[in-house]
Short mmCIF file of C-alpha atoms and ligand atoms in Angstrom, two decimals:
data_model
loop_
_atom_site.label_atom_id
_atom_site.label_comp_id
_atom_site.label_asym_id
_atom_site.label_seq_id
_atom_site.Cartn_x
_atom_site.Cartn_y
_atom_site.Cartn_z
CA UNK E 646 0.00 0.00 0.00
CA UNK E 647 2.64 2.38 1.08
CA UNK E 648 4.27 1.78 -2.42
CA UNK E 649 1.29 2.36 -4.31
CA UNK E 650 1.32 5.52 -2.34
CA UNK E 651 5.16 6.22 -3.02
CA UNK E 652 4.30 5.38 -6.74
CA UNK E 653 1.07 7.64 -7.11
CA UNK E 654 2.91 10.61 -5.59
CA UNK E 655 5.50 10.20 -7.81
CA UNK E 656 3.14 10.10 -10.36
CA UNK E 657 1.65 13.30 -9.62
CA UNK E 658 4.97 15.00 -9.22
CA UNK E 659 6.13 13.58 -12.50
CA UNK E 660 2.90 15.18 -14.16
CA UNK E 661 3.14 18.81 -12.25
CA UNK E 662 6.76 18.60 -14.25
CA UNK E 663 5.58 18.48 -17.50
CA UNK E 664 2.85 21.69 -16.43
CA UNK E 665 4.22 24.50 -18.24
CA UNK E 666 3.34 26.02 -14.93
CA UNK E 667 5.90 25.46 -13.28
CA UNK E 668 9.11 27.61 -12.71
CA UNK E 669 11.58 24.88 -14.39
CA UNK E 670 9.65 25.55 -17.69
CA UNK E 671 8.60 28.60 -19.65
CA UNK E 672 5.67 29.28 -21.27
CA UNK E 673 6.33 29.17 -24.73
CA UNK E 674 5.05 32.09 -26.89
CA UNK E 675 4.63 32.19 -30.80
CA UNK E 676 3.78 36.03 -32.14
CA UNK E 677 2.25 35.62 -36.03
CA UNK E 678 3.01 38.63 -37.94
CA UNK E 679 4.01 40.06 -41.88
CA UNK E 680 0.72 41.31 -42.86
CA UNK E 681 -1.73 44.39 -41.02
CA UNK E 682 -3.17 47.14 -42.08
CA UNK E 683 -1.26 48.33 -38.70
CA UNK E 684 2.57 48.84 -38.40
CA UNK E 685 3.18 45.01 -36.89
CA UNK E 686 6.90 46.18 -37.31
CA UNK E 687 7.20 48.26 -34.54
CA UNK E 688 4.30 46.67 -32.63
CA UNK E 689 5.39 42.79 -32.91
CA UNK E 690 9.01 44.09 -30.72
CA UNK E 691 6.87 45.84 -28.14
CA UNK E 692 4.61 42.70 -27.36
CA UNK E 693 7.95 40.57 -27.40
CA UNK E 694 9.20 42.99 -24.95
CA UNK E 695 6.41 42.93 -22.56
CA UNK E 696 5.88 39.04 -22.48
CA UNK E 697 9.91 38.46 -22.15
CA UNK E 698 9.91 40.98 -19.34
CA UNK E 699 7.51 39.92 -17.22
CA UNK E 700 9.84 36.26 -17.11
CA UNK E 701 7.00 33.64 -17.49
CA UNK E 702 7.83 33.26 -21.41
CA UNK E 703 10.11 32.65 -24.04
CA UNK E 704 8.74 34.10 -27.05
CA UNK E 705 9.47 33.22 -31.10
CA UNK E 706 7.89 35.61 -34.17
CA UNK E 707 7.01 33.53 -37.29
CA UNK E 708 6.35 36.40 -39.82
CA UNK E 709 3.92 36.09 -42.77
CA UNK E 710 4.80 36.58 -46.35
CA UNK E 711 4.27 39.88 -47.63
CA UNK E 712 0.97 40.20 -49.23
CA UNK E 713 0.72 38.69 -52.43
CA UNK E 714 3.60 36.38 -51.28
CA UNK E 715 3.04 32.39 -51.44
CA UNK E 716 0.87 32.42 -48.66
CA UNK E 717 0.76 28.53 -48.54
CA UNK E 718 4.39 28.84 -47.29
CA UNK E 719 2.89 30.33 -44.06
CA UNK E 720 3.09 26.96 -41.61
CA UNK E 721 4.10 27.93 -38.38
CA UNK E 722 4.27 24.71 -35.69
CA UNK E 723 1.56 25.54 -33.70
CA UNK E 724 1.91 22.37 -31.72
CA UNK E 725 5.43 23.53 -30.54
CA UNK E 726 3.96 25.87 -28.57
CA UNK E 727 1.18 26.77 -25.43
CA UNK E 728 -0.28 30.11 -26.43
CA UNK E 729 -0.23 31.93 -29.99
CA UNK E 730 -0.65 35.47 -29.87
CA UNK E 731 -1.88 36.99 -33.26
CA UNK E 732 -0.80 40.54 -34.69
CA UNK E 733 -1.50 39.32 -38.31
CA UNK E 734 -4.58 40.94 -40.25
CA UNK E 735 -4.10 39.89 -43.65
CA UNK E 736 -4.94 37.28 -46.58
CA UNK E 737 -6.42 33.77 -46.20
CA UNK E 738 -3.83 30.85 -44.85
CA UNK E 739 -4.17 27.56 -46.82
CA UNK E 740 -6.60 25.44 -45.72
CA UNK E 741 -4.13 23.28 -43.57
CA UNK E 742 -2.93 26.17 -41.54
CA UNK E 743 -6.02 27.12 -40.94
CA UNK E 744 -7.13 23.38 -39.69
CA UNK E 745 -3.33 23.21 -38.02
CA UNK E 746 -4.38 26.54 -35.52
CA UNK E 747 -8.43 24.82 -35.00
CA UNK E 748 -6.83 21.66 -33.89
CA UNK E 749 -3.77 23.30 -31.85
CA UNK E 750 -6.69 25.20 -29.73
CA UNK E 751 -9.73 22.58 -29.79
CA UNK E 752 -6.77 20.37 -28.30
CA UNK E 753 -6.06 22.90 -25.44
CA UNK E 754 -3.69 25.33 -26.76
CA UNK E 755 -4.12 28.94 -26.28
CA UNK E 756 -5.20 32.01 -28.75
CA UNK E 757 -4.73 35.68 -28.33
CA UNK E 758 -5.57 37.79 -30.29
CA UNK E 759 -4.60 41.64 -30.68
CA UNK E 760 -6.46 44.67 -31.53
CA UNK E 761 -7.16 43.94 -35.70
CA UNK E 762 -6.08 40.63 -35.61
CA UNK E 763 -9.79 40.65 -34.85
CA UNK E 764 -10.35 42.12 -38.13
CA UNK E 765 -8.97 39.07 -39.96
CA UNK E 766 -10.49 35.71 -42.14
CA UNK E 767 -14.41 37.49 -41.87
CA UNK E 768 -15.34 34.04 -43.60
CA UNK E 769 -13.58 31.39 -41.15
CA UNK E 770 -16.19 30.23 -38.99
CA UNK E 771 -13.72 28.59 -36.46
CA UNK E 772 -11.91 31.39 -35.94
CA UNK E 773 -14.60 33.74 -35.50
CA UNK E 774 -15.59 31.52 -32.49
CA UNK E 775 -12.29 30.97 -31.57
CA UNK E 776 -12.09 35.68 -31.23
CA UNK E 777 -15.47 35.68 -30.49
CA UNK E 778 -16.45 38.44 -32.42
CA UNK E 779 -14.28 40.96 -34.79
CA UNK E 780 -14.81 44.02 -36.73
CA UNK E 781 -14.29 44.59 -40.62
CA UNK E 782 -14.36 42.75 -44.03
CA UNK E 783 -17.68 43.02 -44.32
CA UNK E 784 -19.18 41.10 -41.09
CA UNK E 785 -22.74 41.88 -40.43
CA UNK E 786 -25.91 40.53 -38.70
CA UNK E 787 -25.07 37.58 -40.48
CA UNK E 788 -21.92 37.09 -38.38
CA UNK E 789 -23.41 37.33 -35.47
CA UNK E 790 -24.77 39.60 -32.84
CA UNK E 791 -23.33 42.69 -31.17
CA UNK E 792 -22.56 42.62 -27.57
CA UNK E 793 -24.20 44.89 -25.74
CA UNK E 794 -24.62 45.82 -22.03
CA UNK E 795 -28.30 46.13 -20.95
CA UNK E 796 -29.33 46.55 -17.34
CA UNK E 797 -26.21 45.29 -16.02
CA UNK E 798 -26.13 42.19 -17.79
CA UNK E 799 -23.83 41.38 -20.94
CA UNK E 800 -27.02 40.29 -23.74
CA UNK E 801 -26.31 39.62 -27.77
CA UNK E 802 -27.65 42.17 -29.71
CA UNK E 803 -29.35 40.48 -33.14
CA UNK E 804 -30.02 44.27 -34.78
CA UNK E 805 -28.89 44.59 -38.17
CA UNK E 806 -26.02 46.39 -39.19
CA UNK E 807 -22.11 46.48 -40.10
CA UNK E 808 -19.27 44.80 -37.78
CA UNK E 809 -16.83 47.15 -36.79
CA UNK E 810 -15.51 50.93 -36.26
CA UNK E 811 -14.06 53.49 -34.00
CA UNK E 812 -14.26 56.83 -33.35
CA UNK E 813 -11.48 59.00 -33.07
CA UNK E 814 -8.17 58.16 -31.33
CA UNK E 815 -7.97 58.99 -27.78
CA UNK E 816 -7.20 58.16 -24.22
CA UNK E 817 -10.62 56.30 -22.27
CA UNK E 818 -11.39 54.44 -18.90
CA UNK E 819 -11.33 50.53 -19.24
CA UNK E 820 -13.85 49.47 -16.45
CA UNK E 821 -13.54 45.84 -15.16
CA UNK E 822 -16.77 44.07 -15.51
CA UNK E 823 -15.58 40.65 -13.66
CA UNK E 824 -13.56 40.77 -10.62
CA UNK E 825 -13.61 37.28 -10.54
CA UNK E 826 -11.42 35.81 -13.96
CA UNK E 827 -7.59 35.67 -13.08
CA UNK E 828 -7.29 37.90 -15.66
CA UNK E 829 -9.07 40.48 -14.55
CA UNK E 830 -9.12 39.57 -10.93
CA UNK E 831 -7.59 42.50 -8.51
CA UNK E 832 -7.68 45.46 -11.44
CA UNK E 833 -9.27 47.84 -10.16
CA UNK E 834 -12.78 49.12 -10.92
CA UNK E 835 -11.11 51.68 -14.09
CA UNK E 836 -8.05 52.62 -15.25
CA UNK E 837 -7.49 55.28 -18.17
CA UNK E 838 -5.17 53.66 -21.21
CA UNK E 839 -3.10 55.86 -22.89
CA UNK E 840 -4.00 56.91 -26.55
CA UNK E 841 -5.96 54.28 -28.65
CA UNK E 842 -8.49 53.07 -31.12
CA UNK E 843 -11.41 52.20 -28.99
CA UNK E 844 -13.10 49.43 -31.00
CA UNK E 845 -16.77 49.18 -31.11
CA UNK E 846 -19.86 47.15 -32.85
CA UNK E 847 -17.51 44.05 -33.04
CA UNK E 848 -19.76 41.14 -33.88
CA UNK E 849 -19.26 37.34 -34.25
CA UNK E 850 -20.45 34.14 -33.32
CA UNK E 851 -19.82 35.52 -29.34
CA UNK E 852 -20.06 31.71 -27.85
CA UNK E 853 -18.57 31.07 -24.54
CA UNK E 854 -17.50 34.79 -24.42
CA UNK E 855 -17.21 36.32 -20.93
CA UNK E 856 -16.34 40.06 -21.43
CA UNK E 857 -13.94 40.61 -18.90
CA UNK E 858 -13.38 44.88 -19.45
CA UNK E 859 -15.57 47.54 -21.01
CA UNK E 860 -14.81 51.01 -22.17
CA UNK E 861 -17.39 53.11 -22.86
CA UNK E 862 -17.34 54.88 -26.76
CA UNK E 863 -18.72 57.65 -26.37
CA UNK E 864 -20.48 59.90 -29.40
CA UNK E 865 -18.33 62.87 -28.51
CA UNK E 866 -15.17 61.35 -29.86
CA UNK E 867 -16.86 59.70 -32.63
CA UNK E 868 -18.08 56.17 -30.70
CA UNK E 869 -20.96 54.29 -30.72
CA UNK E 870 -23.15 55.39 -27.82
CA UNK E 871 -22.35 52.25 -25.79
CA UNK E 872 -20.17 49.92 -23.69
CA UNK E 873 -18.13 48.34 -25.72
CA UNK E 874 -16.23 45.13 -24.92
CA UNK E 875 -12.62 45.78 -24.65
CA UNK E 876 -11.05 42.08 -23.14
CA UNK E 877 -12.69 38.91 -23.28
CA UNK E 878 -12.20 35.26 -22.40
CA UNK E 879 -13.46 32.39 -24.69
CA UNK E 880 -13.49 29.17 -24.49
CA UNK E 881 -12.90 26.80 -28.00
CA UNK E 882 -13.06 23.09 -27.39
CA UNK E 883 -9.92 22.29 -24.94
CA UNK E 884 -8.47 25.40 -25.65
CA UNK E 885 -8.35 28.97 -24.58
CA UNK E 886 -9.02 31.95 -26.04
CA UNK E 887 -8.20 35.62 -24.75
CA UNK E 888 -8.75 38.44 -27.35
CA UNK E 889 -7.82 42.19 -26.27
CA UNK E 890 -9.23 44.81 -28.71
CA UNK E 891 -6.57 47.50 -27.43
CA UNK E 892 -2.94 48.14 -28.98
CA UNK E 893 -3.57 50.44 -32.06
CA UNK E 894 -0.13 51.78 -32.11
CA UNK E 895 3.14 52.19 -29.47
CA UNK E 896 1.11 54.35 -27.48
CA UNK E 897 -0.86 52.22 -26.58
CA UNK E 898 1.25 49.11 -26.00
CA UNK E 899 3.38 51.60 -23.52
CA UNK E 900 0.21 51.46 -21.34
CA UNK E 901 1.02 49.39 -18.04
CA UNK E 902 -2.39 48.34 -18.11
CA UNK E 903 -1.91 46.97 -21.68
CA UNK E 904 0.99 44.87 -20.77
CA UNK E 905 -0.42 43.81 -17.61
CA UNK E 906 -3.59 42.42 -18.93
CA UNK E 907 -1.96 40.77 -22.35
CA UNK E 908 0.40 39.19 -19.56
CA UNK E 909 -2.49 37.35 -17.54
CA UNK E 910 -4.43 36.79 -20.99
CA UNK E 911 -1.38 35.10 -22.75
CA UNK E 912 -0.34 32.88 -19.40
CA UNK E 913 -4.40 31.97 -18.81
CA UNK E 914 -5.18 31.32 -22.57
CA UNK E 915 -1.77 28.86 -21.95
CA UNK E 916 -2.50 27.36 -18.53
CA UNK E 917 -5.75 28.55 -17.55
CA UNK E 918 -4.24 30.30 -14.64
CA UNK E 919 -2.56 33.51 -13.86
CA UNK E 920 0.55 33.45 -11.09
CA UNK E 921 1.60 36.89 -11.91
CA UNK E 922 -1.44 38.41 -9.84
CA UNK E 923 0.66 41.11 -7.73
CA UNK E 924 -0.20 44.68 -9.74
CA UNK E 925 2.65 46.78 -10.10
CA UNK E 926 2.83 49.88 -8.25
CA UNK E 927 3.33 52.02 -11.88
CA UNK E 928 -1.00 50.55 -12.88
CA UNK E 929 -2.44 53.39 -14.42
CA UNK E 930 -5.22 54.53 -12.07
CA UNK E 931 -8.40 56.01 -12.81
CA UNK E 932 -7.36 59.51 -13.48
CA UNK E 933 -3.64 59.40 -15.07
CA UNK E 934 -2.47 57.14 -17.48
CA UNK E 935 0.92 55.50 -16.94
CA UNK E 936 3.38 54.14 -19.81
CA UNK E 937 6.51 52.11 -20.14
CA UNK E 938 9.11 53.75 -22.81
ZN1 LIG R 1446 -6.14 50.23 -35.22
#
């Protein structure tokens, strides 16, 4: 009995070792880039920097051919890796990457995606569930409903109309909406980001979607009148899904509350947990912005 015991523990040990938890091992990041109507460039670097920096990750960049490149060349090894952050907006993968990334995240891997990756593939169904919901490329009602924030409660909105725009480019409050989500866990109630696109009238397929963050887009600067989901968590088979709609440009990747959030979405969509829950003194709060040069 006492061996069985002896065994079983060892067991257990042997499988907390292979967690990509644990200290011993990183968490291994894979940025897609090469195409975005965005300047993935100098944005690709600055979400390197953040994930390297905060020690829980070792991160590669597989970049895209340029548009109108062989696209079918594009095959990154998903499988290599736990979580795969997307700042690509740009033409169709073959059909096998695209059924390489469904299986790497129905399997359990994790998916983040940044600001207009949500604008890419309009016509992948998978992928739109695996975002959520996106903006662009001609989504409408027939992509799925808005989501919209009615007496407190997060409801889909079926109303017709186009997927996707933003007002004006400015600095705005993201309010938590669930304290209780590692990733959002122990924010506090609003912080102002620095300068940014604030997304609204996303729409997709918005299944197992908890919005985690709002921002309100208000008609003064151009916005749509409402709350607008600005992080969310999804859930896609085995796999997890986080999909931030923030991080136009460098400003806004030098917000603290940019990199602290894509830091707990990248480690949860890889582990479904988030260790680094201590909030550095340098948070924005809800009146002054903070950055990171
Ligand atoms: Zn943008």
């Amino acid at each position: 009995m006492k061996f069985l015991f002896t065994r079983l523990l060892a067991l257990a040990l042997g499988l907390l070792l292979v967690s990509p938890a644990t200290a011993a091992e990183k968490i291994k990041a894979l940025i897609l880039d090469g195409q975005n109507n965005h300047n993935w460039k100098a944005t690709s670097p600055m979400l390197q920097k953040i994930l390297k920096e905060s020690g829980l990750f070792t991160v590669e960049v597989v970049t895209s051919p340029a548009k109108g490149g062989d696209i079918a060349q594009f095959k990154p090894n998903f499988k290599d890796f736990h979580v795969v952050i997307s700042n690509y907006n740009g033409q169709d993968w073959s059909k096998e990457t695209q059924k390489d990334l469904v299986e790497f995240v129905s399997h359990g891997g994790g998916f983040v995606s940044v600001h207009a990756a949500d604008n890419a593939f309009p016509g992948w169904a998978e992928y739109n569930e695996i975002i959520g919901v996106g903006g662009w490329g001609g989504r409408n009602e027939k992509s799925g409903p808005y989501i919209r924030l009615k007496d407190g409660k997060f409801v889909n909105d079926m109303s017709k109309g186009n997927g996707g725009s933003h007002g004006r480019q400015h600095q705005f409050k993201v309010v938590t909406r669930n304290t209780e989500h590692p990733i959002t866990k122990g924010l506090p109630p609003e912080w102002l980001h620095n300068t940014d696109e604030l997304y609204d009238r996303l729409r997709g397929p918005a299944k197992n979607l908890t919005v985690l963050a709002t921002a309100f887009a208000d008609k003064s600067t151009g916005g749509s009148g409402e709350h607008e989901p600005m992080l969310m968590a999804l859930d896609f088979g085995k796999g997890r899904s986080f999909h931030t709609t923030l991080g136009h440009a460098e400003p806004a990747m030098k917000c603290v509350g940019f990199a602290v959030t894509l830091v707990r979405g990248c480690e949860w969509a890889a582990t479904g947990k988030v260790t680094h829950t201590e909030l550095p003194k340098d948070f924005p709060t809800t009146d002054k912005v903070s950055i990171r040069e």
